[in-house]
CSV table of C-alpha atoms and ligand atoms in Angstrom, one decimal:
chain,number,residue,atom,x,y,z
A,49,MET,CA,-86.0,-13.1,28.2
A,50,ASN,CA,-89.6,-12.6,29.0
A,51,ILE,CA,-91.8,-12.5,25.7
A,52,ASN,CA,-95.5,-11.4,25.9
A,53,ILE,CA,-98.6,-12.2,24.2
A,54,PRO,CA,-98.8,-10.4,21.0
A,55,ARG,CA,-101.4,-7.3,21.7
A,56,GLY,CA,-105.0,-8.0,20.6
A,57,THR,CA,-104.9,-12.0,21.2
A,58,GLN,CA,-105.6,-13.8,24.3
A,59,ASP,CA,-104.8,-17.2,25.9
A,60,ILE,CA,-107.9,-19.1,26.5
A,61,LEU,CA,-107.0,-21.3,29.6
A,62,PRO,CA,-108.4,-24.4,31.0
A,63,GLY,CA,-111.5,-23.4,33.1
A,64,GLU,CA,-112.4,-21.0,30.4
A,65,VAL,CA,-111.7,-23.0,27.2
A,66,GLU,CA,-114.9,-25.6,28.3
A,67,LYS,CA,-117.4,-22.5,27.5
A,68,TRP,CA,-115.8,-22.3,23.8
A,69,GLN,CA,-116.0,-25.9,23.4
A,70,TYR,CA,-119.7,-25.7,24.6
A,71,ILE,CA,-119.9,-22.9,22.6
A,72,GLU,CA,-118.7,-24.6,19.4
A,73,GLN,CA,-120.6,-27.8,20.2
A,74,LYS,CA,-124.1,-25.8,20.2
A,75,ALA,CA,-123.1,-24.0,16.8
A,76,LYS,CA,-122.5,-27.5,15.2
A,77,ASP,CA,-125.7,-29.0,17.2
A,78,ILE,CA,-128.0,-26.1,15.4
A,79,CYS,CA,-126.1,-26.3,11.8
A,80,GLY,CA,-127.0,-29.8,12.1
A,81,ARG,CA,-130.8,-29.1,12.5
A,82,PHE,CA,-130.6,-26.6,10.0
A,83,ARG,CA,-128.7,-28.5,7.7
A,84,TYR,CA,-125.7,-26.4,7.4
A,85,SER,CA,-122.2,-28.4,6.7
A,86,GLU,CA,-119.1,-27.5,8.0
A,87,ILE,CA,-116.5,-26.2,5.9
A,88,ARG,CA,-112.7,-25.7,6.8
A,89,THR,CA,-110.7,-23.2,4.4
A,90,PRO,CA,-107.0,-22.0,5.1
A,91,ILE,CA,-106.2,-19.6,7.8
A,92,PHE,CA,-104.1,-17.5,4.7
A,93,GLU,CA,-105.4,-16.7,1.3
A,94,HIS,CA,-104.1,-14.8,-1.6
A,95,THR,CA,-104.2,-10.8,-0.7
A,96,ASP,CA,-106.2,-10.3,-4.0
A,97,LEU,CA,-109.2,-12.8,-2.5
A,98,PHE,CA,-109.9,-10.2,0.3
A,99,ALA,CA,-109.4,-7.3,-2.1
A,100,ARG,CA,-111.6,-8.2,-4.4
A,101,GLY,CA,-113.9,-10.2,-2.3
A,102,VAL,CA,-114.2,-7.7,0.7
A,103,GLY,CA,-114.1,-4.6,-1.4
A,104,ASP,CA,-111.2,-2.2,-1.5
A,105,THR,CA,-113.1,0.5,-0.1
A,106,THR,CA,-114.0,-1.2,3.4
A,107,ASP,CA,-112.1,-0.6,6.6
A,108,ILE,CA,-111.0,-4.4,6.5
A,109,VAL,CA,-109.0,-4.1,3.4
A,110,GLN,CA,-107.8,-0.4,3.8
A,111,LYS,CA,-106.2,-0.8,6.9
A,112,GLU,CA,-107.1,-3.9,8.9
A,113,MET,CA,-105.6,-7.1,7.1
A,114,TYR,CA,-102.1,-8.7,7.9
A,115,THR,CA,-100.7,-9.0,4.6
A,116,PHE,CA,-97.0,-10.5,4.2
A,117,GLN,CA,-94.8,-11.6,1.5
A,118,ASP,CA,-94.0,-15.3,1.6
A,119,ARG,CA,-90.5,-16.4,0.6
A,120,GLY,CA,-91.8,-17.0,-2.8
A,121,ASP,CA,-92.7,-13.6,-3.0
A,122,ARG,CA,-96.6,-14.2,-2.9
A,123,SER,CA,-98.7,-11.5,-1.1
A,124,LEU,CA,-100.8,-13.3,1.5
A,125,THR,CA,-103.1,-12.4,3.9
A,126,LEU,CA,-104.4,-13.6,7.3
A,127,ARG,CA,-107.9,-14.0,6.5
A,128,PRO,CA,-110.1,-11.4,8.1
A,129,GLU,CA,-113.4,-12.7,7.5
A,130,GLY,CA,-114.9,-15.9,6.2
A,131,THR,CA,-117.1,-15.5,3.5
A,132,ALA,CA,-114.9,-14.5,0.7
A,133,PRO,CA,-112.8,-17.8,1.3
A,134,VAL,CA,-116.0,-19.6,1.2
A,135,ALA,CA,-117.2,-18.1,-1.8
A,136,ARG,CA,-113.4,-18.7,-3.2
A,137,SER,CA,-113.9,-22.8,-2.3
A,138,TYR,CA,-117.5,-22.9,-3.8
A,139,VAL,CA,-116.0,-21.5,-7.2
A,140,GLU,CA,-112.9,-23.5,-7.0
A,141,ASN,CA,-114.7,-26.9,-6.0
A,142,LYS,CA,-117.6,-26.2,-8.5
A,143,MET,CA,-120.2,-26.5,-5.9
A,144,PHE,CA,-122.7,-24.5,-8.0
A,145,GLY,CA,-122.6,-27.8,-9.8
A,146,GLN,CA,-123.8,-30.0,-7.0
A,147,VAL,CA,-126.9,-31.7,-7.4
A,148,SER,CA,-128.3,-30.6,-3.6
A,149,GLN,CA,-128.8,-27.0,-3.6
A,150,PRO,CA,-128.7,-24.5,-2.2
A,151,VAL,CA,-125.1,-24.9,-0.8
A,152,LYS,CA,-125.2,-24.7,3.1
A,153,LEU,CA,-122.1,-24.1,4.9
A,154,PHE,CA,-121.0,-23.3,7.9
A,155,TYR,CA,-117.4,-22.4,9.5
A,156,ILE,CA,-115.7,-22.0,12.9
A,157,GLY,CA,-112.3,-20.7,13.1
A,158,PRO,CA,-109.8,-17.7,14.3
A,159,MET,CA,-110.3,-14.4,12.2
A,160,PHE,CA,-107.1,-11.7,12.2
A,161,ARG,CA,-107.8,-7.9,12.0
A,162,TYR,CA,-105.4,-5.2,12.7
A,163,GLU,CA,-107.4,-3.3,14.9
A,164,ARG,CA,-107.2,-1.0,18.1
A,165,PRO,CA,-107.9,-3.8,20.7
A,166,GLN,CA,-110.6,-2.8,23.4
A,167,ALA,CA,-113.5,-5.1,24.8
A,168,GLY,CA,-115.1,-7.2,21.9
A,169,ARG,CA,-112.5,-6.2,19.4
A,170,TYR,CA,-109.3,-8.3,18.9
A,171,ARG,CA,-106.6,-8.6,16.6
A,172,GLN,CA,-107.2,-12.6,16.6
A,173,PHE,CA,-110.6,-13.4,17.2
A,174,VAL,CA,-113.0,-16.6,16.4
A,175,GLN,CA,-116.1,-16.4,14.0
A,176,PHE,CA,-118.9,-18.6,13.8
A,177,GLY,CA,-120.5,-17.9,10.4
A,178,ILE,CA,-122.9,-19.7,7.9
A,179,GLU,CA,-123.3,-19.1,4.2
A,180,ALA,CA,-126.1,-20.6,2.0
A,181,MET,CA,-125.6,-20.3,-1.8
A,182,GLY,CA,-127.5,-20.7,-4.9
A,183,SER,CA,-130.9,-19.5,-3.8
A,184,ASN,CA,-133.0,-16.4,-3.9
A,185,ASP,CA,-135.7,-17.3,-2.0
A,186,PRO,CA,-136.7,-14.8,0.7
A,187,SER,CA,-137.1,-17.6,3.6
A,188,ILE,CA,-133.5,-18.6,3.3
A,189,ASP,CA,-132.9,-14.8,4.3
A,190,ALA,CA,-135.1,-15.6,7.0
A,191,GLU,CA,-133.4,-18.8,8.1
A,192,VAL,CA,-130.3,-17.5,8.3
A,193,MET,CA,-131.5,-14.7,11.0
A,194,ALA,CA,-133.1,-17.5,12.4
A,195,LEU,CA,-130.0,-19.5,12.9
A,196,ALA,CA,-128.0,-16.9,14.5
A,197,MET,CA,-131.0,-15.9,16.8
A,198,THR,CA,-131.6,-19.6,17.6
A,199,MET,CA,-127.7,-19.5,18.6
A,200,TYR,CA,-128.2,-16.7,20.9
A,201,GLN,CA,-131.4,-17.7,22.5
A,202,GLU,CA,-130.5,-21.5,23.1
A,203,LEU,CA,-127.5,-20.2,25.0
A,204,GLY,CA,-129.5,-18.4,27.2
A,205,LEU,CA,-129.5,-14.6,26.0
A,206,LYS,CA,-132.6,-12.5,26.8
A,207,SER,CA,-131.3,-9.3,26.0
A,208,ILE,CA,-131.0,-9.7,22.2
A,209,LYS,CA,-132.5,-8.1,19.2
A,210,LEU,CA,-132.7,-8.3,15.7
A,211,VAL,CA,-132.3,-5.2,13.5
A,212,LEU,CA,-132.9,-5.5,10.1
A,213,ASN,CA,-132.9,-3.5,6.8
A,214,THR,CA,-132.7,-3.8,3.0
A,215,LEU,CA,-130.0,-2.2,0.8
A,216,GLY,CA,-132.1,-3.3,-2.3
A,217,ASP,CA,-130.9,-4.4,-5.6
A,218,LEU,CA,-128.2,-2.8,-7.9
A,219,GLU,CA,-131.0,-0.5,-9.7
A,220,SER,CA,-132.5,0.8,-6.0
A,221,ARG,CA,-128.8,1.3,-4.5
A,222,LYS,CA,-127.9,3.5,-7.6
A,223,ALA,CA,-130.8,5.6,-7.0
A,224,HIS,CA,-130.0,5.8,-3.2
A,225,ARG,CA,-126.1,6.4,-4.1
A,226,GLU,CA,-127.1,9.4,-6.3
A,227,ALA,CA,-129.3,11.0,-3.8
A,228,LEU,CA,-126.7,10.2,-1.0
A,229,ILE,CA,-123.9,12.3,-2.7
A,230,ALA,CA,-126.3,15.5,-3.5
A,231,HIS,CA,-127.4,15.4,0.2
A,232,PHE,CA,-123.9,15.1,1.5
A,233,LYS,CA,-121.6,16.7,-1.2
A,234,PRO,CA,-122.5,20.6,-0.3
A,235,ARG,CA,-121.2,19.9,3.6
A,236,ILE,CA,-118.8,17.1,3.1
A,237,GLU,CA,-115.8,19.0,4.4
A,238,GLU,CA,-117.6,19.0,7.9
A,239,PHE,CA,-117.3,15.3,7.9
A,240,CYS,CA,-114.0,13.1,8.8
A,241,SER,CA,-111.4,12.6,6.4
A,242,ASP,CA,-112.9,8.7,5.7
A,243,CYS,CA,-116.3,10.1,4.9
A,244,GLN,CA,-115.0,12.7,2.4
A,245,ASN,CA,-113.4,9.7,0.3
A,246,ARG,CA,-116.4,7.7,0.8
A,247,LEU,CA,-118.6,10.1,-1.0
A,248,GLU,CA,-117.6,9.2,-4.5
A,249,THR,CA,-116.5,5.5,-3.7
A,250,ASN,CA,-119.1,4.4,-1.3
A,251,PRO,CA,-121.4,7.0,0.2
A,252,LEU,CA,-123.7,4.3,1.5
A,253,ARG,CA,-121.0,3.4,4.4
A,254,ILE,CA,-120.9,7.3,5.3
A,255,LEU,CA,-124.1,6.2,7.2
A,256,ASP,CA,-122.1,3.5,8.9
A,257,CYS,CA,-119.5,6.0,9.9
A,258,LYS,CA,-118.5,5.5,13.5
A,259,LYS,CA,-117.1,9.2,13.9
A,260,ASP,CA,-119.8,11.4,12.1
A,261,ARG,CA,-122.9,9.4,13.6
A,262,GLY,CA,-123.9,12.7,15.5
A,263,HIS,CA,-124.1,15.1,12.8
A,264,GLU,CA,-127.4,16.7,11.8
A,265,LEU,CA,-127.1,15.4,7.9
A,266,MET,CA,-126.9,11.8,9.5
A,267,ALA,CA,-130.5,11.9,10.8
A,268,ASN,CA,-132.2,13.4,7.6
A,269,ALA,CA,-130.1,11.3,4.8
A,270,PRO,CA,-131.9,10.1,2.2
A,271,SER,CA,-133.8,6.5,3.0
A,272,ILE,CA,-132.9,3.5,0.8
A,273,HIS,CA,-136.8,2.6,1.8
A,274,ASP,CA,-137.7,5.7,-0.5
A,275,TYR,CA,-135.7,4.3,-3.7
A,276,LEU,CA,-136.2,0.3,-3.3
A,277,ASN,CA,-137.8,-0.4,-6.6
A,278,GLU,CA,-140.7,-2.7,-6.7
A,279,GLU,CA,-139.1,-6.0,-6.9
A,280,SER,CA,-136.8,-5.0,-3.9
A,281,SER,CA,-139.8,-4.0,-1.8
A,282,ALA,CA,-141.4,-7.2,-2.3
A,283,TYR,CA,-138.5,-9.1,-1.6
A,284,PHE,CA,-137.9,-7.2,1.7
A,285,SER,CA,-141.7,-8.0,2.4
A,286,ALA,CA,-141.2,-11.5,2.2
A,287,VAL,CA,-138.1,-11.6,4.0
A,288,LYS,CA,-140.3,-10.2,7.0
A,289,GLU,CA,-143.3,-12.6,6.5
A,290,SER,CA,-140.9,-15.6,6.6
A,291,LEU,CA,-139.5,-14.0,10.1
A,292,ASP,CA,-143.4,-13.0,11.2
A,293,LEU,CA,-144.2,-16.8,10.5
A,294,MET,CA,-141.1,-18.1,12.9
A,295,GLY,CA,-142.2,-15.9,15.4
A,296,ILE,CA,-139.0,-13.8,15.2
A,297,THR,CA,-139.3,-10.5,16.2
A,298,TYR,CA,-137.2,-7.5,14.7
A,299,VAL,CA,-136.8,-4.0,14.1
A,300,VAL,CA,-136.2,-2.4,11.0
A,301,ASP,CA,-133.7,0.3,10.9
A,302,PRO,CA,-133.0,2.0,7.5
A,303,THR,CA,-130.0,3.4,8.5
A,304,LEU,CA,-128.3,0.0,8.7
A,305,VAL,CA,-125.4,-0.6,6.5
A,306,ARG,CA,-123.0,-3.2,6.7
A,307,GLY,CA,-119.3,-2.7,6.6
A,308,LEU,CA,-118.6,-5.1,3.4
A,309,ASP,CA,-119.1,-3.9,-0.1
A,310,TYR,CA,-120.7,-7.1,-1.5
A,311,TYR,CA,-124.3,-6.9,0.1
A,312,ASN,CA,-127.3,-6.1,-1.4
A,313,HIS,CA,-131.4,-6.6,-0.3
A,314,THR,CA,-131.2,-8.3,3.1
A,315,ALA,CA,-128.7,-6.8,5.9
A,316,PHE,CA,-129.3,-7.4,9.5
A,317,GLU,CA,-127.2,-7.2,12.7
A,318,ILE,CA,-128.0,-8.8,16.1
A,319,MET,CA,-127.5,-6.4,19.0
A,320,SER,CA,-127.1,-6.5,22.8
A,321,ASP,CA,-129.4,-4.5,24.9
A,322,ALA,CA,-127.7,-5.9,28.0
A,323,GLU,CA,-126.2,-3.3,30.9
A,324,GLY,CA,-122.8,-3.4,30.9
A,325,PHE,CA,-122.1,-4.8,27.5
A,326,GLY,CA,-119.9,-2.0,26.6
A,327,ALA,CA,-119.7,0.6,24.0
A,328,ILE,CA,-119.8,-2.2,21.4
A,329,THR,CA,-123.5,-3.3,21.1
A,330,THR,CA,-123.4,-5.4,18.0
A,331,LEU,CA,-122.7,-9.3,18.5
A,332,SER,CA,-123.1,-10.3,14.8
A,333,GLY,CA,-124.0,-9.5,11.2
A,334,GLY,CA,-124.9,-10.8,7.7
A,335,GLY,CA,-126.6,-10.3,4.6
A,336,ARG,CA,-127.1,-11.1,1.2
A,337,TYR,CA,-124.5,-10.6,-1.4
A,338,ASN,CA,-125.7,-11.6,-4.9
A,339,GLY,CA,-122.1,-10.5,-6.8
A,340,LEU,CA,-119.8,-11.7,-5.1
A,341,VAL,CA,-119.5,-15.5,-6.6
A,342,GLU,CA,-119.5,-13.9,-10.0
A,343,ASP,CA,-116.6,-11.6,-8.7
A,344,LEU,CA,-114.6,-14.2,-7.9
A,345,GLY,CA,-115.1,-15.8,-11.4
A,346,GLY,CA,-117.9,-18.2,-10.8
A,347,PRO,CA,-121.3,-18.3,-12.3
A,348,ALA,CA,-123.9,-15.5,-10.9
A,349,THR,CA,-125.0,-16.9,-7.7
A,350,PRO,CA,-127.1,-15.8,-4.7
A,351,GLY,CA,-125.6,-16.0,-1.5
A,352,ILE,CA,-126.2,-15.1,2.2
A,353,GLY,CA,-124.7,-15.2,5.4
A,354,PHE,CA,-123.8,-14.1,8.7
A,355,ALA,CA,-120.9,-14.3,11.2
A,356,MET,CA,-120.7,-13.8,15.0
A,357,SER,CA,-117.5,-13.6,16.8
A,358,LEU,CA,-117.6,-16.0,20.0
A,359,GLU,CA,-115.3,-13.2,21.7
A,360,ARG,CA,-118.5,-10.9,21.8
A,361,LEU,CA,-121.0,-13.8,22.7
A,362,LEU,CA,-119.0,-14.6,25.7
A,363,LEU,CA,-119.1,-10.8,26.8
A,364,ALA,CA,-122.7,-11.0,26.3
A,365,LEU,CA,-123.0,-14.0,28.3
A,366,LYS,CA,-121.1,-12.4,31.0
A,367,ALA,CA,-123.2,-9.2,30.9
A,368,GLU,CA,-126.2,-10.9,31.4
A,369,GLY,CA,-125.0,-13.3,34.0
A,370,VAL,CA,-125.4,-16.4,32.1
A,371,GLU,CA,-123.7,-19.4,33.4
A,372,LEU,CA,-123.2,-22.2,30.7
A,373,PRO,CA,-123.8,-25.6,31.9
A,374,VAL,CA,-120.4,-26.6,31.5
A,375,THR,CA,-118.8,-29.8,34.0
A,376,ASN,CA,-115.3,-31.2,34.2
A,377,LYS,CA,-116.3,-34.1,35.7
A,378,LEU,CA,-114.1,-37.0,36.9
A,379,ASP,CA,-115.6,-40.3,36.9
A,380,CYS,CA,-113.0,-42.2,38.9
A,381,TYR,CA,-110.2,-41.1,41.0
A,382,LEU,CA,-107.7,-44.2,41.8
A,383,VAL,CA,-106.4,-43.9,45.4
A,384,THR,CA,-103.5,-46.4,46.0
A,385,MET,CA,-102.2,-47.9,49.3
A,386,GLY,CA,-99.1,-49.5,49.5
A,387,GLU,CA,-96.2,-50.3,47.2
A,388,GLU,CA,-97.6,-53.1,45.4
A,389,ALA,CA,-100.9,-51.3,44.7
A,390,LYS,CA,-98.9,-48.2,43.5
A,391,SER,CA,-96.9,-50.1,41.0
A,392,LYS,CA,-100.0,-51.8,39.4
A,393,ALA,CA,-102.1,-48.4,39.0
A,394,PRO,CA,-101.0,-47.5,35.6
A,395,GLY,CA,-102.5,-50.7,34.3
A,396,ILE,CA,-105.7,-50.6,36.3
A,397,LEU,CA,-106.3,-46.7,35.2
A,398,PHE,CA,-105.5,-47.7,31.6
A,399,ASP,CA,-108.4,-50.4,31.8
A,400,LEU,CA,-111.0,-48.0,33.1
A,401,ARG,CA,-110.1,-45.5,30.8
A,402,LYS,CA,-110.3,-47.6,27.7
A,403,ALA,CA,-113.9,-48.9,29.1
A,404,GLY,CA,-115.0,-45.4,29.0
A,405,ILE,CA,-114.4,-43.9,32.3
A,406,SER,CA,-112.5,-40.6,32.7
A,407,ALA,CA,-110.0,-41.6,35.5
A,408,GLU,CA,-106.9,-40.3,37.3
A,409,LYS,CA,-104.3,-41.1,39.6
A,410,ASP,CA,-101.4,-39.4,41.7
A,411,TYR,CA,-98.3,-38.8,40.1
A,412,LEU,CA,-96.6,-36.9,42.8
A,413,ASP,CA,-96.3,-39.7,45.5
A,414,LYS,CA,-98.6,-38.7,47.7
A,415,LYS,CA,-100.2,-40.1,50.9
A,416,MET,CA,-103.4,-41.7,50.9
A,417,LYS,CA,-105.0,-38.7,52.5
A,418,ALA,CA,-104.1,-36.2,50.1
A,419,GLN,CA,-104.6,-38.5,47.2
A,420,PHE,CA,-108.3,-38.2,48.7
A,421,LYS,CA,-108.3,-34.9,48.9
A,422,ALA,CA,-107.4,-34.4,45.0
A,423,ALA,CA,-110.1,-36.6,44.3
A,424,ASP,CA,-112.2,-34.0,45.9
A,425,ARG,CA,-110.5,-31.2,44.4
A,426,GLU,CA,-111.2,-32.6,40.9
A,427,ASN,CA,-114.6,-33.6,41.4
A,428,ALA,CA,-114.6,-37.1,41.2
A,429,LYS,CA,-117.7,-39.2,41.4
A,430,PHE,CA,-116.1,-42.3,42.5
A,431,VAL,CA,-113.0,-43.0,44.6
A,432,ALA,CA,-111.4,-46.7,43.6
A,433,VAL,CA,-109.0,-47.4,46.5
A,434,LEU,CA,-106.6,-50.1,45.8
A,435,GLY,CA,-104.8,-51.6,48.9
A,436,ASP,CA,-102.0,-54.7,48.8
A,437,ASP,CA,-104.5,-56.6,50.3
A,438,GLU,CA,-107.4,-56.2,48.3
A,439,LEU,CA,-105.0,-56.5,45.3
A,440,ALA,CA,-104.0,-60.0,46.4
A,441,ASN,CA,-107.4,-60.8,46.2
A,442,GLU,CA,-107.9,-59.3,42.8
A,443,GLN,CA,-110.5,-56.8,44.6
A,444,ILE,CA,-111.0,-53.3,44.8
A,445,ASN,CA,-113.1,-50.5,47.2
A,446,ILE,CA,-115.1,-48.4,45.0
A,447,LYS,CA,-116.9,-45.3,47.3
A,448,ASP,CA,-119.2,-43.2,45.5
A,449,LEU,CA,-118.3,-39.3,46.7
A,450,SER,CA,-121.9,-38.4,46.3
A,451,THR,CA,-123.6,-41.1,48.8
A,452,GLY,CA,-120.6,-42.0,50.8
A,453,GLU,CA,-121.8,-45.3,49.7
A,454,GLN,CA,-118.7,-48.3,50.0
A,455,VAL,CA,-118.4,-51.5,48.0
A,456,GLN,CA,-115.9,-54.2,47.5
A,457,VAL,CA,-116.2,-55.1,43.9
A,458,PRO,CA,-113.8,-58.1,41.9
A,459,LEU,CA,-111.3,-55.8,40.1
A,460,ASP,CA,-112.5,-56.9,36.6
A,461,GLU,CA,-115.8,-56.1,37.5
A,462,ALA,CA,-114.9,-52.3,38.8
A,463,ALA,CA,-115.3,-50.4,35.3
A,464,GLN,CA,-118.7,-52.0,34.8
A,465,TYR,CA,-120.1,-51.3,38.4
A,466,MET,CA,-119.3,-47.6,37.7
A,467,LYS,CA,-120.3,-47.5,34.3
A,468,ASP,CA,-123.8,-48.7,35.4
A,469,ARG,CA,-123.7,-45.9,38.1
A,470,LEU,CA,-122.5,-43.2,36.2
B,562,ATP,P1,-117.5,-3.9,13.7
B,562,ATP,O1,-118.5,-2.7,13.2
B,562,ATP,O2,-117.9,-4.3,15.3
B,562,ATP,O3,-116.0,-3.4,13.4
B,562,ATP,P2,-117.7,-5.2,11.4
B,562,ATP,O4,-119.0,-4.9,10.8
B,562,ATP,O5,-116.2,-5.2,11.7
B,562,ATP,O6,-117.9,-5.0,12.9
B,562,ATP,P3,-118.0,-8.0,10.5
B,562,ATP,O7,-117.2,-8.1,9.5
B,562,ATP,O8,-119.5,-7.9,10.0
B,562,ATP,O9,-117.9,-7.1,11.6
B,562,ATP,O10,-117.8,-9.1,11.6
B,562,ATP,C1,-118.8,-10.2,11.8
B,562,ATP,C2,-119.2,-10.4,13.2
B,562,ATP,O11,-117.6,-10.3,13.7
B,562,ATP,C3,-119.3,-8.9,14.3
B,562,ATP,O12,-120.6,-8.7,14.6
B,562,ATP,C4,-118.7,-9.3,15.4
B,562,ATP,O13,-119.4,-10.2,16.3
B,562,ATP,C5,-117.0,-9.8,15.2
B,562,ATP,N1,-116.0,-9.3,15.1
B,562,ATP,C6,-115.5,-8.3,13.8
B,562,ATP,N2,-114.7,-7.9,14.3
B,562,ATP,C7,-114.2,-8.3,15.7
B,562,ATP,C8,-113.2,-8.4,16.3
B,562,ATP,N3,-111.9,-7.5,16.0
B,562,ATP,N4,-113.0,-8.6,17.6
B,562,ATP,C9,-113.8,-9.4,17.9
B,562,ATP,N5,-115.1,-9.9,17.2
B,562,ATP,C10,-115.1,-9.4,16.0
B,563,MG,MG1,-114.7,-3.8,12.1
């Protein structure tokens, strides 16, 4: 029987997985500097969380969720995104009552969406995201964008651009919504069926339609910027000022809309300009979601966050030809000569490992020459050669493969000798 990997998923093999580990470590480093703490929520949640939290007019809820009944007849869903679970946990664990506010969290883990797989779009993908909950200060909006940009920049991407918009507050959005309906309604039959449904439920999302983006009504659609009330305008200006202070460049795009329903005020995406990145140019997106926590039964709490997938990040790195400084170096390969030495090897190897040295030996009964070859192939810094004669004198030969230098040291000093030189 031949069983293949499910469509839209991938195996990440040794050789590649080191890049993932490097990126994950970078995310954790940056979050430490920006003071975001890790949160780990379950892979599955009650379906209602997403239906309510993500918004039931979104693509995610309408057609992308992996939903199943468990044996207790509960409807559960593999998480398609991280914000609703974090908001749920925030409410459930009463984080709004914590002394230290705002609550700043990050997550890294797999998400699941039933999508048509293509480059940069998978059915299981890994998102790194952050959420800052409990502050309405525009500088935290800027901080979230700064963190996302820092991640890409420190990994070595150059062709990235921050695209910024505001969706305004509820009042501004309402006025804009009515203008959008009036604009599209007379010719809505020229749009796709999704857009026809969106006209009444969520007309803002028409602007985000991938099928109808070329329609002439799109270009002159009412801009949210003409419907911002004073407070929303001031908020947007303050966000931009904070970005300016940090020296982060951005372009304002009044047509930028996020796919999820719960956003207001700040919305942003980070795009790649790199040649060869492909049809999908968005690397990550985020925004402010001031209604979400309340919708999930918590006190009214402002929040802002973003999420990126590691898959798209890796695509961008590849498109820009960036090599991550990943190493899988071996400190010491233990070569044995003779039966006595071979039989003692497990203990010596274990001692090296306990002393903090990465160490390997042969398990296939290879001749000495082949053992040296293996050491080379694994990029060992040192080869420790143990023969029956050395063993009798409790000595071992250590050869530095980079310099060719070779010394004999007492067996119990071998670890320290190498550690001093690593
Ligand atoms: P898109 O418009 O590309 O479908 P989205 O609006 O659905 O994106 P979000 O829900 O905001 O995306 O998710 C944030 C980020 O997660 C995206 O910017 C992208 O980096 C990543 N992402 C979303 N869906 C996928 C997927 N199916 N495969 C890989 N990465 C994804
Ligand atoms: Mg999507």
